[in-house]
XYZ file of C-alpha atoms in Angstrom:
771
model
C 24.911 31.804 13.834
C 24.059 28.966 11.469
C 20.797 28.809 9.472
C 18.290 26.040 9.931
C 18.723 22.928 7.742
C 15.326 22.332 6.207
C 16.249 19.244 4.164
C 14.820 16.859 6.769
C 11.585 18.788 7.421
C 8.137 17.815 6.232
C 6.883 18.675 2.776
C 4.652 21.755 3.126
C 2.446 20.485 0.338
C 1.602 17.407 2.444
C 0.355 18.400 5.942
C 0.669 15.774 8.701
C -2.213 13.350 8.962
C -3.515 11.500 11.976
C -2.585 7.788 11.906
C -5.514 5.617 10.983
C -6.527 2.777 13.279
C -5.745 -0.684 11.873
C -8.658 -2.648 10.499
C -9.299 -5.697 12.755
C -9.184 -9.092 11.103
C -12.602 -10.721 10.624
C -13.330 -13.307 13.285
C -14.071 -17.019 12.591
C -12.637 -16.839 9.081
C -9.338 -18.597 9.756
C -7.970 -21.566 11.623
C -6.139 -20.725 14.805
C -2.483 -21.582 15.287
C -3.441 -24.073 17.970
C -5.866 -25.906 15.682
C -3.340 -26.018 12.844
C -0.597 -27.369 15.089
C -2.847 -30.051 16.664
C -4.183 -31.140 13.270
C -0.704 -31.323 11.789
C 0.756 -33.244 14.747
C -2.249 -35.609 14.848
C -1.938 -36.302 11.122
C 1.746 -37.156 11.448
C 1.055 -39.339 14.522
C -1.819 -41.228 12.818
C 0.214 -41.850 9.652
C 3.269 -42.988 11.635
C 1.375 -45.321 13.999
C -0.747 -46.780 11.199
C 2.296 -47.432 9.023
C 4.251 -49.104 11.816
C 1.226 -51.209 12.876
C 0.571 -52.374 9.334
C 4.239 -53.220 8.856
C 4.366 -55.250 12.105
C 1.113 -57.157 11.318
C 2.234 -57.914 7.768
C 5.628 -59.196 8.902
C 3.960 -61.279 11.638
C 1.492 -62.780 9.155
C 4.299 -63.701 6.771
C 6.304 -65.325 9.624
C 3.270 -67.323 10.860
C 2.480 -68.475 7.322
C 6.093 -69.612 6.830
C 5.993 -71.424 10.186
C 2.734 -73.182 9.172
C 4.249 -74.326 5.874
C 7.427 -75.515 7.608
C 5.280 -77.390 10.134
C 3.439 -79.254 7.369
C 6.708 -80.149 5.666
C 8.273 -81.418 8.895
C 5.194 -83.478 9.850
C 4.922 -85.079 6.423
C 8.632 -85.926 6.085
C 8.798 -87.324 9.625
C 5.829 -89.690 9.051
C 7.053 -90.807 5.649
C 10.616 -91.374 6.970
C 9.330 -93.590 9.815
C 10.158 -97.254 8.996
C 7.410 -98.575 11.256
C 4.816 -96.506 9.396
C 6.209 -97.460 6.013
C 6.553 -101.219 6.454
C 4.301 -102.142 9.352
C 1.517 -99.822 8.453
C 1.564 -98.888 4.756
C 3.131 -101.939 3.115
C 1.304 -104.336 5.419
C -1.816 -102.189 5.165
C -2.310 -102.408 8.915
C -5.141 -99.954 9.413
C -4.773 -99.920 13.193
C -1.163 -98.794 12.889
C -2.119 -96.229 10.301
C -4.885 -94.959 12.552
C -2.423 -94.469 15.382
C -0.191 -92.352 13.182
C -3.214 -90.377 11.968
C -4.378 -89.676 15.514
C -0.890 -88.566 16.403
C -0.911 -86.106 13.487
C -4.415 -84.863 14.294
C -3.213 -84.038 17.776
C -1.416 -81.107 16.192
C -3.701 -78.053 16.448
C -3.383 -76.847 12.862
C -3.822 -80.326 11.211
C -7.426 -80.733 9.962
C -7.175 -83.928 7.956
C -4.849 -86.870 7.153
C -5.329 -89.137 4.122
C -3.237 -92.274 3.386
C -3.590 -93.811 -0.042
C -2.284 -97.273 -0.879
C -0.229 -98.338 -3.834
C -3.340 -99.392 -5.725
C -4.965 -95.990 -5.317
C -7.406 -96.950 -2.568
C -7.698 -94.873 0.594
C -6.302 -96.944 3.432
C -7.068 -94.410 6.143
C -8.419 -90.911 6.406
C -9.658 -88.658 9.124
C -10.709 -85.021 9.583
C -11.384 -82.952 12.645
C -14.997 -82.262 13.562
C -16.579 -78.883 14.332
C -15.833 -77.155 17.630
C -18.564 -74.912 18.883
C -16.282 -73.270 21.457
C -14.317 -71.415 18.801
C -16.498 -69.557 16.323
C -13.547 -69.024 14.001
C -13.175 -72.817 13.616
C -16.852 -73.645 13.130
C -17.194 -75.880 10.104
C -20.136 -77.640 8.488
C -20.097 -81.357 9.334
C -21.635 -82.099 5.991
C -18.656 -80.515 4.304
C -15.600 -82.756 4.991
C -12.181 -81.360 4.190
C -10.908 -84.255 2.077
C -8.758 -83.071 -0.760
C -9.065 -83.947 -4.386
C -7.749 -87.452 -5.081
C -6.146 -86.192 -8.260
C -3.222 -84.983 -6.156
C -2.477 -88.537 -5.003
C -2.897 -89.939 -8.506
C -0.324 -87.480 -9.861
C 2.176 -88.451 -7.159
C 1.904 -92.188 -8.088
C 3.565 -91.236 -11.370
C 6.339 -89.318 -9.615
C 9.344 -90.437 -7.629
C 9.924 -87.041 -6.010
C 11.064 -86.985 -2.403
C 10.067 -83.353 -1.922
C 6.690 -82.649 -0.285
C 4.193 -81.114 -2.697
C 2.148 -78.259 -1.221
C -1.263 -77.302 -2.648
C -3.167 -74.221 -1.467
C -6.920 -74.834 -1.066
C -9.524 -72.146 -0.431
C -12.726 -73.167 1.432
C -15.704 -70.926 2.242
C -17.493 -71.770 5.525
C -20.840 -70.570 6.801
C -22.605 -70.679 10.151
C -26.261 -70.446 9.357
C -26.942 -67.217 7.507
C -25.110 -64.918 9.873
C -21.594 -64.762 8.497
C -19.136 -66.460 6.202
C -15.403 -66.481 5.886
C -12.717 -67.988 3.709
C -10.456 -70.664 5.159
C -7.103 -71.516 3.579
C -5.978 -75.160 3.821
C -2.444 -76.103 2.819
C -2.355 -79.669 1.478
C 1.044 -81.356 1.869
C 1.369 -84.604 -0.164
C 4.358 -86.912 -0.645
C 4.823 -90.404 -2.120
C 6.303 -93.217 -0.015
C 9.145 -94.839 -2.012
C 10.889 -98.164 -1.512
C 13.525 -100.116 -3.407
C 12.366 -102.557 -6.092
C 14.315 -105.588 -4.647
C 12.738 -105.089 -1.245
C 16.097 -104.603 0.491
C 15.280 -102.893 3.723
C 18.864 -102.166 4.583
C 18.848 -99.260 2.198
C 16.743 -96.363 3.379
C 14.477 -95.190 0.590
C 15.306 -91.523 1.270
C 17.391 -89.384 3.529
C 16.405 -87.003 6.283
C 17.377 -84.097 4.010
C 14.698 -82.440 1.928
C 16.955 -81.826 -1.032
C 15.785 -83.960 -3.952
C 19.294 -84.441 -5.225
C 20.444 -85.909 -1.908
C 17.335 -88.050 -1.147
C 16.928 -89.813 -4.465
C 17.624 -93.558 -4.607
C 20.792 -94.716 -6.226
C 20.413 -95.137 -9.966
C 20.994 -98.908 -9.629
C 17.958 -99.216 -7.327
C 14.694 -98.225 -9.078
C 12.059 -96.676 -6.755
C 8.568 -98.094 -6.241
C 5.723 -95.890 -4.900
C 4.160 -97.733 -1.940
C 1.572 -95.080 -1.280
C 0.831 -91.405 -0.794
C 0.407 -89.456 2.452
C -1.590 -86.208 2.497
C -1.755 -83.822 5.451
C -3.952 -80.717 5.510
C -3.097 -77.711 7.703
C -5.562 -74.834 8.152
C -4.754 -71.124 8.723
C -7.813 -70.643 10.942
C -5.722 -70.546 14.110
C -3.266 -68.210 12.342
C -6.070 -65.813 11.425
C -7.479 -66.014 14.926
C -4.117 -65.049 16.409
C -3.713 -62.297 13.809
C -7.172 -60.930 14.627
C -6.345 -60.887 18.324
C -3.017 -59.216 17.656
C -4.605 -56.625 15.328
C -7.213 -55.812 17.972
C -4.518 -55.304 20.595
C -2.408 -53.208 18.208
C -5.417 -51.052 17.302
C -6.136 -50.453 20.977
C -2.475 -49.551 21.595
C -2.375 -47.303 18.511
C -5.563 -45.539 19.558
C -4.094 -45.006 23.012
C -0.852 -43.596 21.578
C -2.697 -41.288 19.202
C -4.969 -40.044 21.967
C -2.016 -39.446 24.251
C -0.152 -37.632 21.449
C -3.132 -35.426 20.596
C -3.596 -34.589 24.269
C 0.093 -33.726 24.573
C -0.120 -31.557 21.463
C -3.130 -29.782 22.933
C -1.275 -29.034 26.155
C 1.893 -27.956 24.320
C 0.054 -25.649 21.913
C -1.966 -24.227 24.784
C 1.300 -23.378 26.522
C 2.483 -21.563 23.365
C -0.717 -19.943 22.086
C -1.988 -18.580 25.389
C 0.916 -16.091 25.748
C 0.582 -15.300 22.044
C -3.097 -14.433 22.514
C -2.125 -12.138 25.362
C 0.489 -10.509 23.122
C -2.111 -10.088 20.353
C -4.539 -8.399 22.776
C -1.840 -6.019 24.002
C -0.779 -5.273 20.403
C -4.393 -4.477 19.514
C -4.631 -2.095 22.471
C -1.395 -0.395 21.411
C -2.686 -0.086 17.842
C -5.870 1.534 19.163
C -3.812 4.089 21.107
C -4.380 2.639 24.584
C -1.767 2.107 27.298
C -1.971 -1.582 28.265
C -0.527 -3.115 31.384
C 2.799 -4.944 30.953
C 2.612 -8.712 30.582
C 4.244 -11.154 32.986
C 6.349 -13.852 31.266
C 5.015 -17.287 32.173
C 7.995 -19.259 30.813
C 11.717 -18.780 30.235
C 11.735 -20.110 26.679
C 11.450 -18.170 23.412
C 7.837 -17.206 24.181
C 8.929 -15.726 27.529
C 11.737 -13.811 25.798
C 9.230 -12.558 23.218
C 6.935 -11.344 26.026
C 9.775 -9.448 27.709
C 10.857 -7.919 24.405
C 7.260 -6.957 23.653
C 6.999 -5.184 27.017
C 10.138 -3.200 26.177
C 8.737 -2.387 22.748
C 5.425 -1.219 24.243
C 7.268 1.018 26.695
C 9.389 2.457 23.878
C 6.290 3.100 21.772
C 4.639 4.945 24.636
C 7.712 7.140 25.122
C 7.922 7.758 21.384
C 4.250 8.676 21.282
C 4.813 11.249 24.007
C 7.805 12.638 22.107
C 5.778 12.830 18.890
C 2.997 14.643 20.693
C 5.489 17.078 22.184
C 7.065 17.785 18.781
C 3.807 18.013 16.848
C 3.351 21.709 17.599
C 6.923 22.421 16.500
C 6.402 20.445 13.300
C 3.214 22.340 12.501
C 5.032 25.623 13.011
C 7.837 24.500 10.737
C 5.323 23.320 8.156
C 3.789 26.769 8.105
C 7.258 28.231 7.571
C 7.945 25.761 4.761
C 4.612 26.690 3.209
C 5.729 30.297 3.224
C 9.032 29.281 1.649
C 7.165 27.331 -1.020
C 4.892 30.257 -1.801
C 7.917 32.543 -1.887
C 9.676 30.249 -4.379
C 6.565 30.096 -6.545
C 6.259 33.915 -6.494
C 9.936 34.271 -7.395
C 9.520 31.853 -10.309
C 6.540 33.780 -11.715
C 8.324 37.057 -12.396
C 11.707 38.450 -13.384
C 10.769 42.085 -12.811
C 12.916 43.344 -9.925
C 10.414 45.816 -8.387
C 7.485 43.406 -8.561
C 9.668 40.635 -7.113
C 10.721 42.718 -4.089
C 7.149 43.848 -3.331
C 5.837 40.249 -3.505
C 8.580 38.910 -1.221
C 8.014 41.469 1.528
C 4.226 41.047 1.448
C 4.500 37.238 1.777
C 6.973 37.408 4.650
C 4.872 39.888 6.642
C 1.636 37.977 5.997
C 2.909 34.447 6.823
C 5.801 34.841 9.265
C 4.293 37.489 11.514
C 6.883 40.234 10.990
C 5.632 43.763 11.604
C 8.005 45.736 9.409
C 10.569 44.781 6.780
C 13.141 46.659 4.710
C 15.280 45.496 1.772
C 18.559 47.329 1.095
C 20.499 46.907 -2.167
C 24.070 47.775 -3.109
C 24.350 50.405 -5.833
C 25.711 48.760 -9.032
C 28.035 51.666 -9.915
C 29.356 52.975 -6.555
C 30.008 51.797 -2.987
C 26.682 52.828 -1.535
C 23.452 51.195 -0.419
C 19.886 52.374 -0.929
C 16.433 51.299 0.249
C 14.882 49.228 -2.518
C 11.600 48.560 -0.681
C 10.085 48.958 2.781
C 6.848 47.420 4.094
C 4.706 47.832 7.230
C 5.377 51.568 7.718
C 3.447 54.751 7.085
C 3.712 56.450 3.664
C 5.714 59.430 4.975
C 8.316 57.144 6.570
C 8.431 55.051 3.381
C 8.997 58.238 1.341
C 11.814 59.284 3.671
C 13.398 55.801 3.526
C 13.476 55.804 -0.279
C 15.661 58.952 -0.253
C 18.252 57.401 2.039
C 21.633 56.480 0.521
C 24.423 55.293 2.820
C 28.093 54.843 1.884
C 29.608 51.408 2.402
C 32.691 51.675 4.611
C 34.453 49.212 6.898
C 33.961 51.377 9.947
C 32.683 48.737 12.391
C 29.031 49.644 11.868
C 26.194 47.151 11.507
C 25.984 48.038 7.844
C 29.660 47.072 7.379
C 29.032 43.696 9.056
C 26.157 43.060 6.661
C 27.410 44.464 3.338
C 31.186 43.858 3.680
C 31.640 40.876 6.004
C 28.306 39.142 5.255
C 27.372 38.443 8.902
C 23.738 37.812 9.889
C 22.689 39.888 12.918
C 20.225 39.383 15.776
C 19.806 42.653 17.725
C 17.835 42.159 20.980
C 17.584 45.911 21.655
C 18.186 48.812 19.306
C 19.605 51.111 21.980
C 22.396 48.633 22.808
C 23.890 49.089 19.318
C 22.903 52.728 18.717
C 26.560 53.751 18.366
C 27.015 51.288 15.472
C 24.013 52.541 13.492
C 24.260 55.507 11.114
C 22.448 58.550 12.516
C 19.952 58.851 9.691
C 19.006 55.187 9.940
C 18.870 55.321 13.737
C 16.530 58.330 13.700
C 14.220 56.665 11.195
C 14.171 53.412 13.233
C 13.238 55.273 16.414
C 10.435 57.105 14.615
C 9.145 53.776 13.367
C 9.202 52.196 16.830
C 11.800 49.454 16.181
C 13.086 47.853 19.399
C 14.542 44.499 18.291
C 15.319 43.318 14.765
C 17.126 40.718 12.661
C 19.138 41.434 9.518
C 20.740 38.998 7.042
C 22.921 39.685 3.983
C 21.741 38.801 0.466
C 24.560 36.764 -1.115
C 24.650 35.235 -4.585
C 27.701 33.812 -6.384
C 29.997 35.035 -3.587
C 28.732 38.585 -4.014
C 26.753 40.593 -1.430
C 23.814 42.261 -3.183
C 22.326 43.919 -0.069
C 20.569 42.839 3.095
C 17.078 42.090 4.436
C 15.920 43.341 7.902
C 12.696 42.728 9.877
C 11.209 43.215 13.337
C 8.151 42.069 15.312
C 7.071 45.351 16.817
C 6.946 45.158 20.598
C 8.016 41.482 20.663
C 11.735 40.656 20.627
C 13.146 38.696 17.720
C 14.524 35.180 18.312
C 17.133 32.853 16.864
C 14.350 31.056 14.985
C 13.498 34.324 13.194
C 17.147 34.741 12.255
C 17.481 31.171 10.948
C 14.291 31.453 8.920
C 15.349 34.780 7.430
C 18.796 33.347 6.531
C 17.128 30.524 4.637
C 14.799 32.904 2.802
C 17.631 35.358 2.080
C 19.434 32.874 -0.160
C 16.319 32.458 -2.318
C 15.687 36.187 -2.443
C 19.327 36.904 -3.382
C 19.214 34.312 -6.179
C 15.946 35.808 -7.474
C 17.371 39.376 -7.434
C 20.515 38.170 -9.204
C 18.426 36.371 -11.842
C 16.220 39.427 -12.349
C 19.262 41.657 -12.882
C 20.837 39.092 -15.190
C 17.601 38.875 -17.165
C 17.499 42.647 -17.515
C 21.082 42.681 -18.745
C 20.328 39.761 -21.038
C 17.436 41.627 -22.604
C 19.670 44.548 -23.429
C 22.362 42.217 -24.749
C 19.819 40.308 -26.807
C 18.638 43.455 -28.527
C 22.216 44.358 -29.465
C 22.925 40.792 -30.586
C 19.832 40.646 -32.768
C 20.925 43.751 -34.618
C 24.464 42.416 -34.971
C 23.135 39.080 -36.248
C 21.058 40.863 -38.899
C 24.105 42.831 -40.008
C 26.373 39.793 -40.011
C 23.788 37.713 -41.917
C 23.702 40.280 -44.686
C 27.493 40.287 -44.850
C 27.601 36.461 -44.991
C 24.943 36.397 -47.710
C 27.000 38.747 -49.861
C 30.172 36.738 -49.174
C 28.396 33.468 -50.010
C 27.109 34.891 -53.292
C 30.646 35.990 -54.209
C 32.049 32.548 -53.309
C 29.406 30.777 -55.394
C 30.201 33.007 -58.343
C 33.943 32.344 -57.931
C 33.297 28.589 -57.664
C 31.194 28.684 -60.838
C 33.914 30.591 -62.671
C 36.584 28.151 -61.407
C 34.609 25.119 -62.621
C 33.913 26.845 -65.970
C 37.597 27.723 -66.325
C 38.719 24.146 -65.603
C 36.221 22.711 -68.069
C 37.060 25.193 -70.831
C 40.801 25.056 -70.213
C 40.846 21.248 -70.230
C 38.892 21.052 -73.471
C 40.977 23.791 -75.088
C 44.230 22.104 -74.051
C 43.243 18.793 -75.643
C 43.346 20.151 -79.232
C 46.975 21.463 -79.223
C 47.971 18.401 -77.205
C 46.596 16.136 -79.918
C 48.436 18.116 -82.651
C 51.704 18.041 -80.725
C 51.341 14.287 -80.110
C 50.641 13.688 -83.832
C 53.700 15.659 -85.052
C 55.931 14.029 -82.419
C 54.762 10.540 -83.432
C 55.338 11.348 -87.137
C 58.831 12.645 -86.465
C 59.644 9.591 -84.332
C 58.371 7.262 -87.101
C 60.596 9.027 -89.700
C 57.843 10.686 -91.731
C 59.731 14.013 -91.705
C 63.025 12.329 -92.385
C 65.457 10.119 -90.571
C 66.136 10.933 -86.930
C 69.278 10.188 -84.989
C 69.436 8.507 -81.601
C 69.463 11.738 -79.593
C 66.439 13.098 -81.482
C 64.609 9.786 -80.847
C 65.329 10.125 -77.128
C 63.963 13.678 -77.099
C 60.839 12.642 -79.021
C 60.275 9.711 -76.608
C 60.499 12.077 -73.604
C 58.076 14.474 -75.341
C 55.591 11.607 -75.808
C 55.967 10.485 -72.186
C 55.297 13.989 -70.841
C 52.364 14.412 -73.251
C 50.839 11.211 -71.789
C 51.377 12.537 -68.283
C 49.802 15.894 -69.210
C 46.847 14.053 -70.781
C 46.295 12.107 -67.545
C 46.376 15.337 -65.531
C 43.852 17.011 -67.830
C 41.516 13.994 -67.700
C 41.708 13.896 -63.904
C 40.964 17.619 -63.715
C 37.895 17.131 -65.908
C 36.645 14.204 -63.796
C 37.274 16.167 -60.582
C 35.424 19.186 -62.015
C 32.387 17.066 -62.840
C 32.399 15.454 -59.372
C 32.791 18.828 -57.674
C 29.837 20.256 -59.595
C 27.776 17.163 -58.620
C 26.735 16.569 -62.224
C 27.669 12.870 -62.175
C 24.725 10.456 -62.310
C 24.804 6.652 -62.229
C 23.197 4.403 -64.814
C 22.782 1.330 -62.599
C 22.184 -2.154 -63.987
C 23.468 -5.694 -63.317
C 27.004 -6.159 -64.667
C 29.855 -8.622 -64.132
C 32.923 -7.175 -62.401
C 35.187 -9.939 -63.741
C 34.191 -9.298 -67.360
C 34.713 -5.560 -66.906
C 38.145 -6.196 -65.393
C 39.081 -8.405 -68.365
C 38.215 -5.576 -70.793
C 40.274 -3.060 -68.819
C 43.176 -5.509 -68.539
C 43.198 -6.124 -72.300
C 43.388 -2.362 -72.875
C 46.306 -2.000 -70.447
C 48.104 -5.237 -71.325
C 50.273 -3.471 -73.942
C 51.402 -0.865 -71.391
C 52.173 -3.666 -68.924
C 54.074 -5.610 -71.580
C 56.356 -2.635 -72.227
C 57.552 -2.978 -68.590
C 57.500 -6.812 -68.663
C 54.807 -6.808 -65.981
C 52.587 -9.912 -65.676
C 48.883 -8.944 -65.447
C 46.539 -11.741 -64.261
C 42.748 -11.716 -63.786
C 41.832 -14.622 -61.468
C 38.616 -16.370 -62.554
C 35.999 -17.140 -59.853
C 33.198 -19.641 -60.502
C 29.672 -18.516 -59.617
C 30.576 -14.866 -59.060
C 27.375 -12.807 -58.640
C 26.574 -9.776 -60.767
C 26.727 -6.339 -59.164
C 24.444 -3.328 -59.455
C 26.598 -0.613 -60.988
C 27.383 1.835 -63.770
C 29.511 0.123 -66.440
C 31.473 3.242 -67.455
C 32.166 4.255 -63.844
C 33.174 0.715 -62.925
C 35.583 0.622 -65.883
C 37.044 3.943 -64.745
C 37.536 2.569 -61.210
C 39.351 -0.505 -62.499
C 41.323 1.549 -65.064
C 42.585 3.918 -62.334
C 43.547 1.142 -59.897
C 45.130 -1.233 -62.444
C 46.827 1.711 -64.206
C 48.293 2.924 -60.894
C 49.544 -0.603 -60.175
C 51.307 -0.701 -63.570
C 52.826 2.776 -63.061
C 54.199 2.042 -59.594
C 55.402 -1.526 -60.278
C 58.984 -1.874 -61.500
C 59.787 -3.943 -64.615
C 59.467 -7.675 -64.129
C 56.766 -7.271 -61.456
C 53.349 -8.894 -61.196
C 49.761 -7.562 -60.852
C 46.882 -9.830 -59.763
C 43.148 -9.019 -59.776
C 40.854 -11.396 -57.839
C 37.252 -11.345 -56.626
C 35.107 -12.796 -53.844
C 31.546 -12.459 -52.535
C 31.199 -11.248 -48.921
C 28.480 -12.434 -46.496
C 27.135 -8.853 -46.362
C 26.009 -9.028 -50.024
C 28.970 -7.313 -51.744
C 31.481 -8.364 -54.380
C 34.991 -7.492 -53.176
C 37.729 -6.792 -55.766
C 41.428 -6.826 -54.870
C 44.190 -5.332 -57.101
C 47.556 -6.507 -55.748
C 50.972 -5.496 -57.144
C 54.606 -6.079 -56.286
C 55.528 -2.415 -56.595
C 57.328 0.040 -54.368
C 54.585 0.212 -51.733
C 53.365 3.163 -49.627
C 54.705 4.454 -46.334
C 52.190 3.714 -43.468
C 52.255 7.355 -42.375
C 50.821 8.495 -45.732
C 48.088 5.841 -46.187
C 45.396 7.920 -44.440
C 46.004 10.841 -46.873
C 46.022 8.642 -49.972
C 42.391 9.228 -51.001
C 42.407 13.016 -50.429
C 42.346 15.407 -53.373
C 45.717 16.924 -54.255
C 47.357 14.821 -51.541
C 51.087 15.259 -51.343
C 52.005 11.607 -50.854
C 55.672 10.968 -51.763
C 56.426 8.011 -54.029
C 59.464 5.961 -54.890
C 58.649 6.688 -58.575
C 57.914 10.471 -58.728
C 57.894 10.479 -62.527
C 54.747 8.334 -62.502
C 52.739 10.776 -60.367
C 50.003 12.949 -61.880
C 47.712 15.570 -60.405
C 47.103 13.416 -57.298
C 43.363 13.208 -58.122
C 43.007 9.637 -59.414
C 42.436 7.902 -56.087
C 40.140 10.709 -54.865
C 38.001 10.274 -58.022
C 38.092 6.473 -57.589
C 36.895 6.693 -53.985
C 34.120 9.111 -54.994
C 32.886 6.694 -57.686
C 32.970 3.717 -55.261
C 31.080 5.754 -52.648
C 28.444 6.668 -55.253
C 27.889 2.898 -55.676
C 27.466 2.634 -51.865
C 30.649 0.638 -51.602
C 33.894 1.076 -49.684
C 37.551 1.242 -50.697
C 40.689 0.730 -48.612
C 44.373 -0.066 -49.075
C 46.960 -2.345 -47.477
C 50.597 -1.665 -48.289
C 54.087 -2.620 -47.168
C 56.968 -0.429 -48.339
C 59.138 -2.360 -50.784
C 56.754 -5.387 -50.852
C 53.766 -4.092 -52.830
C 50.275 -2.682 -52.378
C 46.735 -4.179 -52.305
C 43.720 -1.987 -53.120
C 40.273 -3.335 -52.139
C 36.846 -2.001 -53.124
C 33.333 -3.418 -52.806
C 30.202 -3.059 -54.941
C 26.780 -4.378 -53.810
C 25.314 -7.505 -55.386
C 22.465 -6.802 -57.833
C 19.985 -9.351 -56.424
C 20.104 -8.098 -52.814
C 20.532 -4.335 -53.276
C 17.897 -3.214 -55.761
C 17.541 -0.036 -53.710
C 20.758 1.217 -55.348
C 18.633 2.522 -58.204
C 17.888 5.432 -55.857
C 20.465 8.258 -55.826
C 23.187 7.838 -53.211
C 23.147 10.298 -50.326
């Protein structure tokens, strides 16, 4: 039998709530979808129709205006090109002939006046149309003739152009006091030219309107015989435009009305089913069971209606299923509440007896069990005992507490629980009476147990005991078994924690005593180590100082003997004295390094920081070591750098750093080599110094141990090695300045030591002790 999985159940701390009805939207506070669609479609239709109508009217007006201007040009050129008009009428000044031509021109609808001016500037003939009462748009005041300004004709007498000259005139007309409008008259004027010798065989101008092609030959000078002016009005044009605009407006209004009506019908076809869907959705939200809708169309709206009917049916079925499961959920919530309370009770205490009592009381009170018993395995032998029993009389409880049953794999119920870890559901006690130990069976019959469930208590793959319960006269079910299995894991973990806590308390008491004892031992050992360290430092200091005096005496006598003060020395004696001096120098270096290391180890070194120049300090050190370098024919160069910033450092310690690095370079560089010291300022605010030599170099495998005290780094020149403390002391001094030091070396090609010291102007905080 598998226990219930409670991971997907409701949270017992949050009981189920009834769904709240949706809040209806306030009415008359929004535009309907139908109104929005009709307004949007109407706006697009109005804008489109208006734009197209305006474009058509404008293009038509431009075409009619161009036609009117072309008409005036054609009429004027045709009358001027007529030989009969030019010679019989104009030159001969035959007014009857001129009047015939004028009447012919006035027969054209748009011509309102014709004026013919002679060569002397006098008007030979002129005529204008009178008012016509039948057409209100052409009504004109008789007292206001439409003769143009004679200045136009006077200007043309001084011109020999064969191109008609058009002048636009604006005339305001009134009819009583009722209305007024503006009339545009286009005045077309052109001079009549003839040849100066009067030869009529040569036409004065061509039929073409191009001035270049109609001009008289340059050998025949032109004479202006007169000027013809024709006036054309746009009144008829405006009348036709007004009629056309009225018709277009009527057509546009009809189209817009038809479009709006179509939009109304289309939106009604869409929104009516949507309203029905909204009503049904509201009924579903209120918990009602609406009737299914009938799709009115086969389009998307009809598909939506069919889908909505399916959704409504599914919601109704789901509502019935939720209602059917609500009782089960409430029962499970009550069980989860019990589990939550049980977990809280377990978390509140680590006392085993109190924990067991609390668990049994909660299970009986909340899950409806009548009796419960908790059996535990004995920690020292294969036996089980009753740890707690609830729901029974005191005499039975007293008897149960004295029971102790051996654990054997004999096929009994107790073996299934405590050995095999199987949960059990026993419908009737009598059916398994042969598998129950006699003492337990007798006690169960006295108690009145008929059906029970029992589950093992397992924690960390160990069976600690088992938990059993019954419901009195009611039979136990699978649900009781599943619930008890779930609770058993929590109870087993709590019992295991309580036992572990008890053991931990005992262990803690023993550990506290052992810690006190060990602390006293460590304190005594630390005091002895501090005393030994103090004695070691004192010994090194005293021994180094005491060794210097005999060393100085030995050096003095050796130098005197080598210089011949005690008498002449032979070559072998000179060699021995030279070796004595060399080893004395090496011993002196070792003693000095031991003294410096002793001071660093005792942390008695303090820095006297102030701005100093690294280059100047390097020059002083180089001058002191130049003699030693000259003995080995080694070139020592300090590279000058312009504008090098001062650093914040201790002058003596900086000299010692440079002395150690340059001295090492001299020692490990063979004769004839070269040592270079250069400087540069880094972007981080440090002055970087590099000491490069052409010596024997260092093996890459030993570079990482180079700055350790007493490092055993092999060298190609073992006679030059000291106590192996110089680089450790150098690194310690650079670190005290809050700088860094590193090395780059190639065996056989030389070594480059780098170290940095902060610039004085940007690192004033170096006056504080380095940590």
